[in-house]
Amino acid sequence: VQRSLAGVDVEKYGRNLSVALAVLGNFGPTEVPDLVAKAAKSDDPWVRSEALASLTRVQTEEAVQLVIKGTQDSDETVRLSAIRTLGEQNPKGGMDALRELVLKDPSENVRSLAVSTLVNSYWGDDEAVAALLQEVAQNDTSEQVRATAAAMAEHVGTRPWGTSDDTNENRLSVP
């Protein structure tokens, strides 16, 4: 599948590539397929968003870097997709990207999802997350984000079901 899609013109076929991107992502390739890398740079925000979502199962430094770069995209939908993918990939470098979004993103939807993803995916750094949640719950300009931070603060320090204490050590380390 990957080889047959390698030369596809992303800009020409754009939104018609969603199934191909999903299929590539579900294979959990060991590298970022060329089509996904091209789609992540598309002019169409929807295509960029789908490309990032397809990287959920790709645990390589290149994939993580593409997703972290997606957290800085000008389009809110792309940033939301990047957050969801970071939550699934759970790379060490993802926590800093999420923290940056929580504190500085102009969209309350992005900040709110980043808050919950921090708690649900990065529970190993309890003190840092707890301090961030307290700051956000008291100071964010959005009532929605303040409420999310306050609600999520109750979950800091709890382990997600089915995880062990060594989960954070097994995450991909990205400089």
XYZ file of C-alpha atoms in Angstrom:
175
model
C 0.000 0.000 0.000
C 2.702 2.464 1.027
C 4.756 1.867 -2.106
C 1.769 2.299 -4.413
C 0.852 5.630 -2.801
C 4.379 7.060 -2.666
C 4.016 9.217 -5.783
C 0.484 10.501 -5.154
C 0.029 14.262 -5.560
C -1.281 15.311 -2.139
C -2.530 18.706 -3.279
C -4.407 17.211 -6.237
C -6.161 14.438 -4.318
C -6.269 16.157 -0.901
C -9.340 15.059 0.994
C -9.708 11.883 -1.038
C -6.623 10.562 0.733
C -8.233 10.167 4.165
C -8.811 6.427 3.783
C -5.268 5.887 2.494
C -3.847 7.870 5.419
C -5.927 5.890 7.915
C -4.862 2.576 6.362
C -1.191 3.545 6.502
C -1.540 4.615 10.124
C -3.304 1.408 11.137
C -0.404 -0.663 9.847
C 1.730 0.985 12.521
C 4.666 1.405 10.164
C 8.161 1.677 11.567
C 8.757 4.869 9.595
C 6.663 7.790 8.438
C 5.288 6.949 4.996
C 6.159 9.484 2.271
C 2.476 10.158 1.645
C 1.913 11.065 5.310
C 4.956 13.347 5.403
C 3.701 15.143 2.270
C 0.144 15.352 3.596
C 1.409 16.880 6.867
C 2.717 19.791 4.759
C -0.399 20.200 2.610
C -2.033 23.580 2.056
C -5.339 22.032 3.181
C -5.724 22.026 7.004
C -8.055 19.031 6.847
C -5.414 16.980 5.026
C -2.746 18.056 7.554
C -5.063 17.049 10.385
C -5.709 13.612 8.866
C -1.982 13.104 8.296
C -1.221 13.778 11.972
C -4.043 11.494 13.103
C -2.580 8.685 10.977
C 0.649 8.830 13.001
C -0.944 7.592 16.231
C 0.738 4.193 15.993
C 4.043 5.347 14.509
C 6.613 5.502 17.297
C 9.559 7.118 15.547
C 11.369 10.367 16.200
C 10.303 11.672 12.775
C 6.635 10.964 13.526
C 6.811 12.625 16.933
C 8.528 15.682 15.448
C 5.816 16.007 12.768
C 3.120 15.824 15.427
C 4.857 18.291 17.742
C 5.235 20.651 14.788
C 1.497 20.209 14.217
C 0.812 21.666 17.669
C 2.086 24.977 16.268
C -0.068 24.910 13.117
C -2.104 28.029 12.320
C -5.293 25.946 12.075
C -7.127 24.943 15.258
C -8.314 21.612 13.820
C -4.739 20.605 13.028
C -3.596 21.523 16.548
C -6.473 19.493 18.050
C -5.485 16.492 15.916
C -1.864 16.879 17.001
C -2.933 16.897 20.662
C -4.977 13.708 20.254
C -2.070 12.002 18.498
C 0.390 13.087 21.189
C -1.985 11.642 23.767
C -1.850 8.297 21.978
C 1.886 8.326 21.195
C 2.762 9.575 24.668
C 6.323 10.679 23.784
C 8.500 12.425 26.353
C 8.788 15.541 24.172
C 5.014 15.789 23.995
C 4.586 17.086 27.510
C 6.482 20.299 26.753
C 4.443 20.868 23.586
C 1.189 20.348 25.495
C 2.311 22.626 28.318
C 3.064 25.343 25.750
C -0.423 24.961 24.256
C -2.095 25.100 27.669
C -0.369 28.365 28.503
C -0.273 30.175 25.158
C -2.715 28.874 22.566
C -5.377 31.419 21.551
C -8.102 28.743 21.244
C -9.929 27.704 24.398
C -10.783 24.373 22.734
C -7.093 23.670 22.161
C -6.124 24.731 25.693
C -8.912 22.619 27.209
C -7.983 19.470 25.247
C -4.299 20.030 26.038
C -5.148 20.187 29.767
C -7.037 16.885 29.714
C -4.406 15.203 27.551
C -1.676 16.242 29.979
C -3.516 14.593 32.838
C -4.653 11.501 30.929
C -1.373 10.789 29.130
C 1.391 12.355 31.228
C 0.421 11.374 34.748
C 4.006 10.476 35.686
C 5.074 14.073 36.300
C 2.465 14.735 38.979
C 4.029 17.794 40.642
C 4.605 19.705 37.417
C 1.152 18.861 36.075
C -0.523 19.725 39.385
C 1.210 23.119 39.504
C 0.230 23.845 35.915
C -3.382 22.856 36.547
C -3.556 25.106 39.595
C -2.189 28.046 37.605
C -4.603 27.437 34.721
C -7.618 26.872 36.994
C -6.982 30.237 38.630
C -5.690 32.389 35.779
C -6.895 31.238 32.353
C -9.081 33.762 30.534
C -11.623 31.087 29.573
C -14.177 29.749 32.023
C -14.227 26.475 30.034
C -10.461 25.996 30.403
C -10.490 26.968 34.095
C -13.275 24.434 34.736
C -11.447 21.707 32.800
C -8.231 22.356 34.725
C -10.057 22.296 38.067
C -11.854 19.047 37.187
C -8.690 17.381 35.872
C -6.734 18.384 38.985
C -8.682 15.704 40.845
C -7.100 13.038 38.630
C -3.456 14.010 39.005
C -1.528 11.183 40.600
C -3.963 8.462 39.559
C -2.797 5.786 37.157
C -4.856 5.098 34.027
C -6.348 1.595 33.985
C -4.002 -1.106 32.771
C -0.764 0.840 33.110
C 2.263 0.069 35.174
C 4.760 2.288 36.942
C 7.318 1.932 34.161
C 5.077 3.293 31.362
C 6.756 6.701 31.325
C 10.238 5.206 31.046
C 9.174 3.326 27.916
C 8.120 6.446 26.022
C 10.139 7.540 23.040
C 12.633 10.182 24.070
C 12.688 13.148 21.720
C 15.224 15.951 22.180
